[in-house]
PDB file of C-alpha atoms in Angstrom:
ATOM      1  CA  UNK A   5     -56.094   9.911  74.583  1.00 82.00           C
ATOM      2  CA  UNK A   6     -56.357  13.185  72.667  1.00 90.00           C
ATOM      3  CA  UNK A   7     -52.848  13.049  71.187  1.00 94.00           C
ATOM      4  CA  UNK A   8     -52.610  13.884  67.461  1.00 97.00           C
ATOM      5  CA  UNK A   9     -51.430  10.362  66.567  1.00 98.00           C
ATOM      6  CA  UNK A  10     -54.037   8.555  68.671  1.00 97.00           C
ATOM      7  CA  UNK A  11     -56.837  10.731  67.317  1.00 97.00           C
ATOM      8  CA  UNK A  12     -55.773  10.255  63.683  1.00 98.00           C
ATOM      9  CA  UNK A  13     -55.454   6.485  63.999  1.00 98.00           C
ATOM     10  CA  UNK A  14     -58.759   6.168  65.862  1.00 97.00           C
ATOM     11  CA  UNK A  15     -60.588   8.274  63.277  1.00 97.00           C
ATOM     12  CA  UNK A  16     -59.126   6.269  60.429  1.00 97.00           C
ATOM     13  CA  UNK A  17     -59.995   2.941  62.037  1.00 97.00           C
ATOM     14  CA  UNK A  18     -63.602   4.083  62.412  1.00 97.00           C
ATOM     15  CA  UNK A  19     -63.612   5.260  58.786  1.00 97.00           C
ATOM     16  CA  UNK A  20     -62.721   1.679  57.821  1.00 96.00           C
ATOM     17  CA  UNK A  21     -65.866   0.474  59.589  1.00 94.00           C
ATOM     18  CA  UNK A  22     -64.151  -0.787  62.730  1.00 93.00           C
ATOM     19  CA  UNK A  23     -64.883   0.151  66.326  1.00 89.00           C
ATOM     20  CA  UNK A  24     -62.157   2.030  68.195  1.00 91.00           C
ATOM     21  CA  UNK A  25     -61.789   2.386  71.937  1.00 91.00           C
ATOM     22  CA  UNK A  26     -59.425   5.073  73.244  1.00 90.00           C
ATOM     23  CA  UNK A  27     -58.646   5.356  76.926  1.00 86.00           C
ATOM     24  CA  UNK A  28     -56.163   6.916  79.302  1.00 82.00           C
ATOM     25  CA  UNK A  29     -53.924   4.695  81.359  1.00 76.00           C
ATOM     26  CA  UNK A  30     -54.154   4.859  85.133  1.00 70.00           C
ATOM     27  CA  UNK A  31     -53.133   8.246  86.442  1.00 76.00           C
ATOM     28  CA  UNK A  32     -53.289   9.963  83.034  1.00 80.00           C
ATOM     29  CA  UNK A  33     -55.839  12.676  82.346  1.00 77.00           C
ATOM     30  CA  UNK A  34     -58.825  12.171  84.627  1.00 77.00           C
ATOM     31  CA  UNK A  35     -58.196   8.453  85.123  1.00 78.00           C
ATOM     32  CA  UNK A  36     -57.785   7.192  88.662  1.00 80.00           C
ATOM     33  CA  UNK A  37     -54.770   5.377  90.001  1.00 81.00           C
ATOM     34  CA  UNK A  38     -51.130   6.158  89.477  1.00 77.00           C
ATOM     35  CA  UNK A  39     -48.406   5.310  87.012  1.00 78.00           C
ATOM     36  CA  UNK A  40     -47.185   1.711  87.371  1.00 67.00           C
ATOM     37  CA  UNK A  41     -44.061   1.520  85.177  1.00 74.00           C
ATOM     38  CA  UNK A  42     -45.961  -0.095  82.296  1.00 79.00           C
ATOM     39  CA  UNK A  43     -46.978  -3.172  84.325  1.00 82.00           C
ATOM     40  CA  UNK A  44     -50.372  -2.018  85.610  1.00 88.00           C
ATOM     41  CA  UNK A  45     -50.898  -0.244  82.311  1.00 92.00           C
ATOM     42  CA  UNK A  46     -50.737  -3.636  80.568  1.00 94.00           C
ATOM     43  CA  UNK A  47     -53.562  -4.737  82.849  1.00 94.00           C
ATOM     44  CA  UNK A  48     -55.485  -1.600  81.807  1.00 93.00           C
ATOM     45  CA  UNK A  49     -55.034  -2.518  78.141  1.00 94.00           C
ATOM     46  CA  UNK A  50     -56.156  -6.103  78.744  1.00 94.00           C
ATOM     47  CA  UNK A  51     -59.230  -4.918  80.666  1.00 91.00           C
ATOM     48  CA  UNK A  52     -60.132  -2.592  77.788  1.00 90.00           C
ATOM     49  CA  UNK A  53     -59.714  -5.437  75.273  1.00 90.00           C
ATOM     50  CA  UNK A  54     -61.914  -7.721  77.358  1.00 87.00           C
ATOM     51  CA  UNK A  55     -64.598  -5.057  77.673  1.00 85.00           C
ATOM     52  CA  UNK A  56     -64.562  -4.450  73.923  1.00 81.00           C
ATOM     53  CA  UNK A  57     -64.434  -8.133  72.952  1.00 77.00           C
ATOM     54  CA  UNK A  58     -67.357  -9.083  75.187  1.00 77.00           C
ATOM     55  CA  UNK A  59     -69.520  -6.155  74.126  1.00 69.00           C
ATOM     56  CA  UNK A  60     -69.679  -4.719  77.630  1.00 63.00           C
ATOM     57  CA  UNK A  61     -68.506  -1.304  76.369  1.00 58.00           C
ATOM     58  CA  UNK A  62     -71.715  -0.664  74.417  1.00 57.00           C
ATOM     59  CA  UNK A  63     -75.007  -2.402  73.763  1.00 55.00           C
ATOM     60  CA  UNK A  64     -74.598  -1.481  70.096  1.00 55.00           C
ATOM     61  CA  UNK A  65     -71.545  -3.731  69.656  1.00 49.00           C
ATOM     62  CA  UNK A  66     -71.942  -7.435  68.981  1.00 51.00           C
ATOM     63  CA  UNK A  67     -70.752  -9.844  71.646  1.00 48.00           C
ATOM     64  CA  UNK A  68     -67.485 -11.723  71.093  1.00 56.00           C
ATOM     65  CA  UNK A  69     -65.908  -9.347  68.601  1.00 70.00           C
ATOM     66  CA  UNK A  70     -62.548  -9.978  66.959  1.00 83.00           C
ATOM     67  CA  UNK A  71     -60.204  -7.449  68.503  1.00 91.00           C
ATOM     68  CA  UNK A  72     -56.860  -5.881  67.749  1.00 95.00           C
ATOM     69  CA  UNK A  73     -54.559  -3.837  69.922  1.00 96.00           C
ATOM     70  CA  UNK A  74     -52.761  -0.688  68.838  1.00 97.00           C
ATOM     71  CA  UNK A  75     -50.553   1.652  70.803  1.00 97.00           C
ATOM     72  CA  UNK A  76     -48.383   4.713  70.252  1.00 97.00           C
ATOM     73  CA  UNK A  77     -45.094   5.482  71.998  1.00 96.00           C
ATOM     74  CA  UNK A  78     -45.464   4.424  75.666  1.00 95.00           C
ATOM     75  CA  UNK A  79     -48.792   2.852  74.650  1.00 95.00           C
ATOM     76  CA  UNK A  80     -46.979   0.888  71.949  1.00 96.00           C
ATOM     77  CA  UNK A  81     -44.638  -0.574  74.542  1.00 95.00           C
ATOM     78  CA  UNK A  82     -47.609  -1.400  76.754  1.00 94.00           C
ATOM     79  CA  UNK A  83     -49.425  -3.022  73.812  1.00 96.00           C
ATOM     80  CA  UNK A  84     -46.334  -5.085  72.993  1.00 96.00           C
ATOM     81  CA  UNK A  85     -46.139  -6.326  76.581  1.00 94.00           C
ATOM     82  CA  UNK A  86     -49.872  -6.987  76.916  1.00 95.00           C
ATOM     83  CA  UNK A  87     -50.353  -8.702  73.551  1.00 95.00           C
ATOM     84  CA  UNK A  88     -48.829 -11.979  74.666  1.00 93.00           C
ATOM     85  CA  UNK A  89     -51.327 -12.202  77.524  1.00 92.00           C
ATOM     86  CA  UNK A  90     -54.371 -11.191  75.457  1.00 92.00           C
ATOM     87  CA  UNK A  91     -56.811 -13.936  74.536  1.00 86.00           C
ATOM     88  CA  UNK A  92     -57.717 -14.297  70.862  1.00 86.00           C
ATOM     89  CA  UNK A  93     -55.966 -11.120  69.762  1.00 93.00           C
ATOM     90  CA  UNK A  94     -56.412 -10.882  65.989  1.00 95.00           C
ATOM     91  CA  UNK A  95     -53.806  -8.195  65.211  1.00 97.00           C
ATOM     92  CA  UNK A  96     -51.251  -5.888  66.792  1.00 98.00           C
ATOM     93  CA  UNK A  97     -50.220  -2.419  65.586  1.00 98.00           C
ATOM     94  CA  UNK A  98     -47.313  -0.642  67.245  1.00 98.00           C
ATOM     95  CA  UNK A  99     -46.640   2.994  66.410  1.00 98.00           C
ATOM     96  CA  UNK A 100     -43.232   4.374  67.387  1.00 98.00           C
ATOM     97  CA  UNK A 101     -43.262   1.912  70.286  1.00 97.00           C
ATOM     98  CA  UNK A 102     -41.235   2.400  73.439  1.00 95.00           C
ATOM     99  CA  UNK A 103     -39.373  -0.883  73.623  1.00 86.00           C
ATOM    100  CA  UNK A 104     -37.785  -2.695  76.497  1.00 79.00           C
ATOM    101  CA  UNK A 105     -35.246  -5.441  76.160  1.00 76.00           C
ATOM    102  CA  UNK A 106     -37.440  -8.236  74.845  1.00 83.00           C
ATOM    103  CA  UNK A 107     -36.310 -11.614  73.592  1.00 87.00           C
ATOM    104  CA  UNK A 108     -37.698 -13.945  70.924  1.00 89.00           C
ATOM    105  CA  UNK A 109     -38.871 -16.222  73.762  1.00 91.00           C
ATOM    106  CA  UNK A 110     -40.817 -13.351  75.360  1.00 89.00           C
ATOM    107  CA  UNK A 111     -42.522 -12.649  72.036  1.00 95.00           C
ATOM    108  CA  UNK A 112     -43.248 -16.283  71.057  1.00 95.00           C
ATOM    109  CA  UNK A 113     -47.025 -15.916  71.547  1.00 94.00           C
ATOM    110  CA  UNK A 114     -47.268 -12.964  69.152  1.00 96.00           C
ATOM    111  CA  UNK A 115     -48.171 -14.994  66.082  1.00 96.00           C
ATOM    112  CA  UNK A 116     -51.006 -12.699  64.954  1.00 97.00           C
ATOM    113  CA  UNK A 117     -50.450 -10.258  62.057  1.00 98.00           C
ATOM    114  CA  UNK A 118     -48.369  -7.309  63.227  1.00 98.00           C
ATOM    115  CA  UNK A 119     -47.578  -3.817  61.962  1.00 98.00           C
ATOM    116  CA  UNK A 120     -44.806  -1.660  63.376  1.00 98.00           C
ATOM    117  CA  UNK A 121     -44.726   1.950  62.205  1.00 98.00           C
ATOM    118  CA  UNK A 122     -42.044   4.517  62.853  1.00 98.00           C
ATOM    119  CA  UNK A 123     -40.679   7.651  61.317  1.00 98.00           C
ATOM    120  CA  UNK A 124     -37.413   7.761  59.449  1.00 98.00           C
ATOM    121  CA  UNK A 125     -36.256  10.516  61.846  1.00 98.00           C
ATOM    122  CA  UNK A 126     -37.694   8.990  65.050  1.00 98.00           C
ATOM    123  CA  UNK A 127     -34.983   9.286  67.702  1.00 97.00           C
ATOM    124  CA  UNK A 128     -36.798   6.994  70.167  1.00 96.00           C
ATOM    125  CA  UNK A 129     -38.208   4.141  68.081  1.00 98.00           C
ATOM    126  CA  UNK A 130     -35.419   4.265  65.536  1.00 97.00           C
ATOM    127  CA  UNK A 131     -35.644   2.402  62.265  1.00 98.00           C
ATOM    128  CA  UNK A 132     -32.865   0.090  63.460  1.00 97.00           C
ATOM    129  CA  UNK A 133     -34.654  -0.722  66.727  1.00 96.00           C
ATOM    130  CA  UNK A 134     -37.953  -1.332  64.907  1.00 97.00           C
ATOM    131  CA  UNK A 135     -36.277  -3.657  62.413  1.00 97.00           C
ATOM    132  CA  UNK A 136     -34.563  -5.470  65.290  1.00 95.00           C
ATOM    133  CA  UNK A 137     -37.891  -5.903  67.072  1.00 96.00           C
ATOM    134  CA  UNK A 138     -39.560  -7.150  63.893  1.00 97.00           C
ATOM    135  CA  UNK A 139     -36.779  -9.694  63.513  1.00 95.00           C
ATOM    136  CA  UNK A 140     -37.561 -11.126  66.965  1.00 95.00           C
ATOM    137  CA  UNK A 141     -41.303 -11.476  66.337  1.00 96.00           C
ATOM    138  CA  UNK A 142     -42.722 -14.723  64.978  1.00 96.00           C
ATOM    139  CA  UNK A 143     -44.847 -14.796  61.854  1.00 92.00           C
ATOM    140  CA  UNK A 144     -45.764 -11.927  59.584  1.00 91.00           C
ATOM    141  CA  UNK A 145     -44.651  -8.478  60.719  1.00 97.00           C
ATOM    142  CA  UNK A 146     -45.081  -5.505  58.410  1.00 98.00           C
ATOM    143  CA  UNK A 147     -42.915  -2.431  58.874  1.00 98.00           C
ATOM    144  CA  UNK A 148     -44.049   1.028  57.802  1.00 98.00           C
ATOM    145  CA  UNK A 149     -41.389   3.743  57.782  1.00 98.00           C
ATOM    146  CA  UNK A 150     -42.607   7.264  57.128  1.00 98.00           C
ATOM    147  CA  UNK A 151     -40.017   9.404  55.330  1.00 97.00           C
ATOM    148  CA  UNK A 152     -38.738  12.528  57.124  1.00 97.00           C
ATOM    149  CA  UNK A 153     -40.998  11.884  60.117  1.00 98.00           C
ATOM    150  CA  UNK A 154     -40.034  12.093  63.764  1.00 98.00           C
ATOM    151  CA  UNK A 155     -41.562  10.480  66.850  1.00 98.00           C
ATOM    152  CA  UNK A 156     -44.477  12.915  66.964  1.00 98.00           C
ATOM    153  CA  UNK A 157     -45.730  12.339  63.394  1.00 98.00           C
ATOM    154  CA  UNK A 158     -46.625  16.037  62.789  1.00 97.00           C
ATOM    155  CA  UNK A 159     -48.038  16.366  59.273  1.00 97.00           C
ATOM    156  CA  UNK A 160     -48.047  12.587  58.690  1.00 98.00           C
ATOM    157  CA  UNK A 161     -50.936  11.633  60.984  1.00 97.00           C
ATOM    158  CA  UNK A 162     -53.413  11.050  58.160  1.00 97.00           C
ATOM    159  CA  UNK A 163     -51.022   8.832  56.182  1.00 98.00           C
ATOM    160  CA  UNK A 164     -50.272   6.859  59.336  1.00 98.00           C
ATOM    161  CA  UNK A 165     -53.965   6.571  60.172  1.00 98.00           C
ATOM    162  CA  UNK A 166     -54.725   5.295  56.679  1.00 98.00           C
ATOM    163  CA  UNK A 167     -51.918   2.711  56.874  1.00 98.00           C
ATOM    164  CA  UNK A 168     -53.033   1.436  60.296  1.00 98.00           C
ATOM    165  CA  UNK A 169     -56.688   1.433  59.190  1.00 98.00           C
ATOM    166  CA  UNK A 170     -55.843  -0.625  56.085  1.00 98.00           C
ATOM    167  CA  UNK A 171     -53.775  -3.070  58.123  1.00 98.00           C
ATOM    168  CA  UNK A 172     -56.397  -3.591  60.833  1.00 98.00           C
ATOM    169  CA  UNK A 173     -59.228  -3.841  58.330  1.00 97.00           C
ATOM    170  CA  UNK A 174     -57.369  -6.540  56.437  1.00 97.00           C
ATOM    171  CA  UNK A 175     -56.224  -8.378  59.578  1.00 96.00           C
ATOM    172  CA  UNK A 176     -59.726  -8.376  61.038  1.00 94.00           C
ATOM    173  CA  UNK A 177     -61.258  -9.559  57.769  1.00 88.00           C
ATOM    174  CA  UNK A 178     -63.304  -6.431  57.071  1.00 70.00           C
TER     175      UNK A 178
END
């Protein structure tokens, strides 16, 4: 939740006039529960989306908001898995996502605008794997590849944040 990438993207999203909700998955930080191999964590992401979309997170937010889902690394893999089960998801942003062995059939519901970002030197979410994933996703999928950047995005957080902020702002019609 306080990772350099998550903080930069969240700050940028807010700078674009959007609400951002950061949270720890079960068992991380001071959150209750225990790690559930990405399955229970998808439920955590869906619960957070529901809370945000219905305005139950804050009285200051309007009810029935258009929502997007973004995730970094393990959170990107969780977001990818949860997105197909999310109701009315307006956009999906995956940053250096941990990827399982998905199929085009598994991703068929992901018709919303999508952005996948990775670093040119990312050894986990390699450029080849990201391009392969994008090729399996239906509809528009933008790819952002940061030059000379590894999985941890040190020194490129602001550029990444700006790119994700622009994408989400456009996708959400802001």
